Amino acid sequence: MKFTTAYSGGRLTVYLCGELDHHGAREAVRGISDAIDGFLPRDLVLDMSELTFMDSSGIAVIVKINRKLGSCGGRMLIENPAPQPLKVLDAAGVDRLVPIFAKGEVTT
C-alpha cells in the first residue's frame, strides 16, 4: 500500500493506492498520523480512487485516524472509493462515522 499527500487551505488529502490490508495498516496509520501532526489540518480527505483492495484492517485505520482527528477538532471525509473498498465500507457502516462522497462531491 502506498499513499501520497497534498495540503491546501487547511485540507489534507491522502491518496491511497494499492491494497490496504493487515500488512499495510500499521504503516498507513503511522504515515497519516505523521502527516496530521505536520500539517494540523482542519479537514482530512481520504481519496480511495486508486485503492484496489481493503479489508477490516482498513476499517481500523479509518477509525484510528478519525479518532485522532476528532481529538484535534478536525473532521475526516472519504472520497472516491473504488467498488471493492466501497463494499467493505458499506458492510461496516462506516458512513455513520465518516461521510463518503463520490468524485467531485467534496467541496468544503
JSON list of C-alpha atoms in Angstrom, two decimals:
[
{"chain": "A", "resi": 1, "resn": "MET", "atom": "CA", "xyz": [0.00, 0.00, 0.00]},
{"chain": "A", "resi": 2, "resn": "LYS", "atom": "CA", "xyz": [1.29, 3.41, -0.96]},
{"chain": "A", "resi": 3, "resn": "PHE", "atom": "CA", "xyz": [-0.06, 6.86, -0.30]},
{"chain": "A", "resi": 4, "resn": "THR", "atom": "CA", "xyz": [0.72, 10.43, -1.16]},
{"chain": "A", "resi": 5, "resn": "THR", "atom": "CA", "xyz": [-0.49, 13.64, 0.42]},
{"chain": "A", "resi": 6, "resn": "ALA", "atom": "CA", "xyz": [-1.45, 17.12, -0.70]},
{"chain": "A", "resi": 7, "resn": "TYR", "atom": "CA", "xyz": [-2.22, 20.06, 1.57]},
{"chain": "A", "resi": 8, "resn": "SER", "atom": "CA", "xyz": [-4.06, 23.26, 0.73]},
{"chain": "A", "resi": 9, "resn": "GLY", "atom": "CA", "xyz": [-6.16, 25.71, 2.69]},
{"chain": "A", "resi": 10, "resn": "GLY", "atom": "CA", "xyz": [-6.49, 23.64, 5.85]},
{"chain": "A", "resi": 11, "resn": "ARG", "atom": "CA", "xyz": [-7.33, 20.43, 3.98]},
{"chain": "A", "resi": 12, "resn": "LEU", "atom": "CA", "xyz": [-5.01, 17.45, 3.88]},
{"chain": "A", "resi": 13, "resn": "THR", "atom": "CA", "xyz": [-5.82, 14.95, 1.12]},
{"chain": "A", "resi": 14, "resn": "VAL", "atom": "CA", "xyz": [-4.37, 11.47, 1.41]},
{"chain": "A", "resi": 15, "resn": "TYR", "atom": "CA", "xyz": [-4.38, 9.47, -1.83]},
{"chain": "A", "resi": 16, "resn": "LEU", "atom": "CA", "xyz": [-4.37, 5.74, -1.04]},
{"chain": "A", "resi": 17, "resn": "CYS", "atom": "CA", "xyz": [-3.08, 3.34, -3.69]},
{"chain": "A", "resi": 18, "resn": "GLY", "atom": "CA", "xyz": [-2.91, -0.43, -3.83]},
{"chain": "A", "resi": 19, "resn": "GLU", "atom": "CA", "xyz": [-4.13, -2.77, -1.10]},
{"chain": "A", "resi": 20, "resn": "LEU", "atom": "CA", "xyz": [-4.95, -1.75, 2.46]},
{"chain": "A", "resi": 21, "resn": "ASP", "atom": "CA", "xyz": [-4.74, -4.98, 4.45]},
{"chain": "A", "resi": 22, "resn": "HIS", "atom": "CA", "xyz": [-3.09, -6.03, 7.70]},
{"chain": "A", "resi": 23, "resn": "HIS", "atom": "CA", "xyz": [0.35, -5.69, 6.09]},
{"chain": "A", "resi": 24, "resn": "GLY", "atom": "CA", "xyz": [-0.16, -2.03, 5.19]},
{"chain": "A", "resi": 25, "resn": "ALA", "atom": "CA", "xyz": [-2.42, -0.87, 8.02]},
{"chain": "A", "resi": 26, "resn": "ARG", "atom": "CA", "xyz": [0.28, -0.10, 10.59]},
{"chain": "A", "resi": 27, "resn": "GLU", "atom": "CA", "xyz": [2.33, 1.83, 8.04]},
{"chain": "A", "resi": 28, "resn": "ALA", "atom": "CA", "xyz": [-0.78, 3.73, 6.90]},
{"chain": "A", "resi": 29, "resn": "VAL", "atom": "CA", "xyz": [-1.74, 4.77, 10.45]},
{"chain": "A", "resi": 30, "resn": "ARG", "atom": "CA", "xyz": [1.82, 5.85, 11.20]},
{"chain": "A", "resi": 31, "resn": "GLY", "atom": "CA", "xyz": [2.24, 7.80, 7.95]},
{"chain": "A", "resi": 32, "resn": "ILE", "atom": "CA", "xyz": [-1.15, 9.51, 8.05]},
{"chain": "A", "resi": 33, "resn": "SER", "atom": "CA", "xyz": [-0.71, 10.36, 11.74]},
{"chain": "A", "resi": 34, "resn": "ASP", "atom": "CA", "xyz": [2.67, 11.92, 10.94]},
{"chain": "A", "resi": 35, "resn": "ALA", "atom": "CA", "xyz": [1.05, 13.98, 8.17]},
{"chain": "A", "resi": 36, "resn": "ILE", "atom": "CA", "xyz": [-1.68, 15.15, 10.55]},
{"chain": "A", "resi": 37, "resn": "ASP", "atom": "CA", "xyz": [0.95, 16.15, 13.12]},
{"chain": "A", "resi": 38, "resn": "GLY", "atom": "CA", "xyz": [2.93, 18.00, 10.45]},
{"chain": "A", "resi": 39, "resn": "PHE", "atom": "CA", "xyz": [0.07, 19.90, 8.80]},
{"chain": "A", "resi": 40, "resn": "LEU", "atom": "CA", "xyz": [-2.53, 20.13, 11.61]},
{"chain": "A", "resi": 41, "resn": "PRO", "atom": "CA", "xyz": [-5.37, 20.08, 9.06]},
{"chain": "A", "resi": 42, "resn": "ARG", "atom": "CA", "xyz": [-8.92, 21.18, 9.72]},
{"chain": "A", "resi": 43, "resn": "ASP", "atom": "CA", "xyz": [-10.14, 18.54, 7.26]},
{"chain": "A", "resi": 44, "resn": "LEU", "atom": "CA", "xyz": [-8.65, 15.26, 6.09]},
{"chain": "A", "resi": 45, "resn": "VAL", "atom": "CA", "xyz": [-9.90, 13.64, 2.88]},
{"chain": "A", "resi": 46, "resn": "LEU", "atom": "CA", "xyz": [-9.05, 10.00, 2.20]},
{"chain": "A", "resi": 47, "resn": "ASP", "atom": "CA", "xyz": [-9.15, 9.59, -1.57]},
{"chain": "A", "resi": 48, "resn": "MET", "atom": "CA", "xyz": [-9.69, 5.89, -2.29]},
{"chain": "A", "resi": 49, "resn": "SER", "atom": "CA", "xyz": [-9.96, 6.03, -6.07]},
{"chain": "A", "resi": 50, "resn": "GLU", "atom": "CA", "xyz": [-6.72, 4.03, -6.52]},
{"chain": "A", "resi": 51, "resn": "LEU", "atom": "CA", "xyz": [-7.29, 1.66, -3.60]},
{"chain": "A", "resi": 52, "resn": "THR", "atom": "CA", "xyz": [-7.91, -1.72, -5.21]},
{"chain": "A", "resi": 53, "resn": "PHE", "atom": "CA", "xyz": [-8.50, -3.79, -2.04]},
{"chain": "A", "resi": 54, "resn": "MET", "atom": "CA", "xyz": [-9.38, -3.14, 1.57]},
{"chain": "A", "resi": 55, "resn": "ASP", "atom": "CA", "xyz": [-10.27, -5.50, 4.42]},
{"chain": "A", "resi": 56, "resn": "SER", "atom": "CA", "xyz": [-11.22, -4.92, 8.04]},
{"chain": "A", "resi": 57, "resn": "SER", "atom": "CA", "xyz": [-7.72, -3.59, 8.72]},
{"chain": "A", "resi": 58, "resn": "GLY", "atom": "CA", "xyz": [-8.67, -0.62, 6.55]},
{"chain": "A", "resi": 59, "resn": "ILE", "atom": "CA", "xyz": [-11.70, 0.00, 8.76]},
{"chain": "A", "resi": 60, "resn": "ALA", "atom": "CA", "xyz": [-9.38, 0.03, 11.78]},
{"chain": "A", "resi": 61, "resn": "VAL", "atom": "CA", "xyz": [-7.18, 2.62, 10.03]},
{"chain": "A", "resi": 62, "resn": "ILE", "atom": "CA", "xyz": [-10.21, 4.83, 9.38]},
{"chain": "A", "resi": 63, "resn": "VAL", "atom": "CA", "xyz": [-11.42, 4.55, 12.99]},
{"chain": "A", "resi": 64, "resn": "LYS", "atom": "CA", "xyz": [-7.97, 5.35, 14.44]},
{"chain": "A", "resi": 65, "resn": "ILE", "atom": "CA", "xyz": [-7.34, 8.31, 12.14]},
{"chain": "A", "resi": 66, "resn": "ASN", "atom": "CA", "xyz": [-10.86, 9.66, 12.66]},
{"chain": "A", "resi": 67, "resn": "ARG", "atom": "CA", "xyz": [-10.41, 9.45, 16.44]},
{"chain": "A", "resi": 68, "resn": "LYS", "atom": "CA", "xyz": [-7.06, 11.27, 16.22]},
{"chain": "A", "resi": 69, "resn": "LEU", "atom": "CA", "xyz": [-8.53, 14.00, 14.02]},
{"chain": "A", "resi": 70, "resn": "GLY", "atom": "CA", "xyz": [-11.61, 14.38, 16.23]},
{"chain": "A", "resi": 71, "resn": "SER", "atom": "CA", "xyz": [-9.44, 14.89, 19.31]},
{"chain": "A", "resi": 72, "resn": "CYS", "atom": "CA", "xyz": [-7.86, 17.85, 17.48]},
{"chain": "A", "resi": 73, "resn": "GLY", "atom": "CA", "xyz": [-11.20, 19.31, 16.38]},
{"chain": "A", "resi": 74, "resn": "GLY", "atom": "CA", "xyz": [-10.81, 18.18, 12.76]},
{"chain": "A", "resi": 75, "resn": "ARG", "atom": "CA", "xyz": [-13.07, 16.12, 10.54]},
{"chain": "A", "resi": 76, "resn": "MET", "atom": "CA", "xyz": [-12.46, 13.28, 8.13]},
{"chain": "A", "resi": 77, "resn": "LEU", "atom": "CA", "xyz": [-14.13, 12.56, 4.79]},
{"chain": "A", "resi": 78, "resn": "ILE", "atom": "CA", "xyz": [-13.79, 9.65, 2.37]},
{"chain": "A", "resi": 79, "resn": "GLU", "atom": "CA", "xyz": [-13.90, 10.38, -1.34]},
{"chain": "A", "resi": 80, "resn": "ASN", "atom": "CA", "xyz": [-13.93, 8.25, -4.49]},
{"chain": "A", "resi": 81, "resn": "PRO", "atom": "CA", "xyz": [-13.98, 4.73, -3.03]},
{"chain": "A", "resi": 82, "resn": "ALA", "atom": "CA", "xyz": [-13.39, 2.09, -5.69]},
{"chain": "A", "resi": 83, "resn": "PRO", "atom": "CA", "xyz": [-16.00, -0.71, -5.87]},
{"chain": "A", "resi": 84, "resn": "GLN", "atom": "CA", "xyz": [-14.36, -3.31, -3.60]},
{"chain": "A", "resi": 85, "resn": "PRO", "atom": "CA", "xyz": [-13.41, -0.86, -0.78]},
{"chain": "A", "resi": 86, "resn": "LEU", "atom": "CA", "xyz": [-16.89, 0.66, -1.05]},
{"chain": "A", "resi": 87, "resn": "LYS", "atom": "CA", "xyz": [-18.45, -2.76, -0.37]},
{"chain": "A", "resi": 88, "resn": "VAL", "atom": "CA", "xyz": [-16.32, -3.09, 2.79]},
{"chain": "A", "resi": 89, "resn": "LEU", "atom": "CA", "xyz": [-17.18, 0.46, 3.90]},
{"chain": "A", "resi": 90, "resn": "ASP", "atom": "CA", "xyz": [-20.90, -0.17, 3.33]},
{"chain": "A", "resi": 91, "resn": "ALA", "atom": "CA", "xyz": [-20.87, -3.53, 5.12]},
{"chain": "A", "resi": 92, "resn": "ALA", "atom": "CA", "xyz": [-19.17, -1.97, 8.15]},
{"chain": "A", "resi": 93, "resn": "GLY", "atom": "CA", "xyz": [-21.49, 1.07, 8.22]},
{"chain": "A", "resi": 94, "resn": "VAL", "atom": "CA", "xyz": [-18.56, 3.48, 8.06]},
{"chain": "A", "resi": 95, "resn": "ASP", "atom": "CA", "xyz": [-20.80, 6.18, 6.60]},
{"chain": "A", "resi": 96, "resn": "ARG", "atom": "CA", "xyz": [-22.35, 6.56, 10.09]},
{"chain": "A", "resi": 97, "resn": "LEU", "atom": "CA", "xyz": [-18.91, 7.62, 11.33]},
{"chain": "A", "resi": 98, "resn": "VAL", "atom": "CA", "xyz": [-17.29, 9.30, 8.32]},
{"chain": "A", "resi": 99, "resn": "PRO", "atom": "CA", "xyz": [-19.10, 10.85, 5.33]},
{"chain": "A", "resi": 100, "resn": "ILE", "atom": "CA", "xyz": [-18.42, 9.09, 2.00]},
{"chain": "A", "resi": 101, "resn": "PHE", "atom": "CA", "xyz": [-18.54, 11.06, -1.25]},
{"chain": "A", "resi": 102, "resn": "ALA", "atom": "CA", "xyz": [-18.26, 10.26, -4.94]},
{"chain": "A", "resi": 103, "resn": "LYS", "atom": "CA", "xyz": [-15.72, 12.04, -7.10]},
{"chain": "A", "resi": 104, "resn": "GLY", "atom": "CA", "xyz": [-16.08, 15.80, -7.06]},
{"chain": "A", "resi": 105, "resn": "GLU", "atom": "CA", "xyz": [-18.68, 15.98, -4.30]},
{"chain": "A", "resi": 106, "resn": "VAL", "atom": "CA", "xyz": [-16.30, 17.22, -1.58]},
{"chain": "A", "resi": 107, "resn": "THR", "atom": "CA", "xyz": [-16.22, 20.98, -1.90]},
{"chain": "A", "resi": 108, "resn": "THR", "atom": "CA", "xyz": [-16.00, 22.41, 1.63]}
]
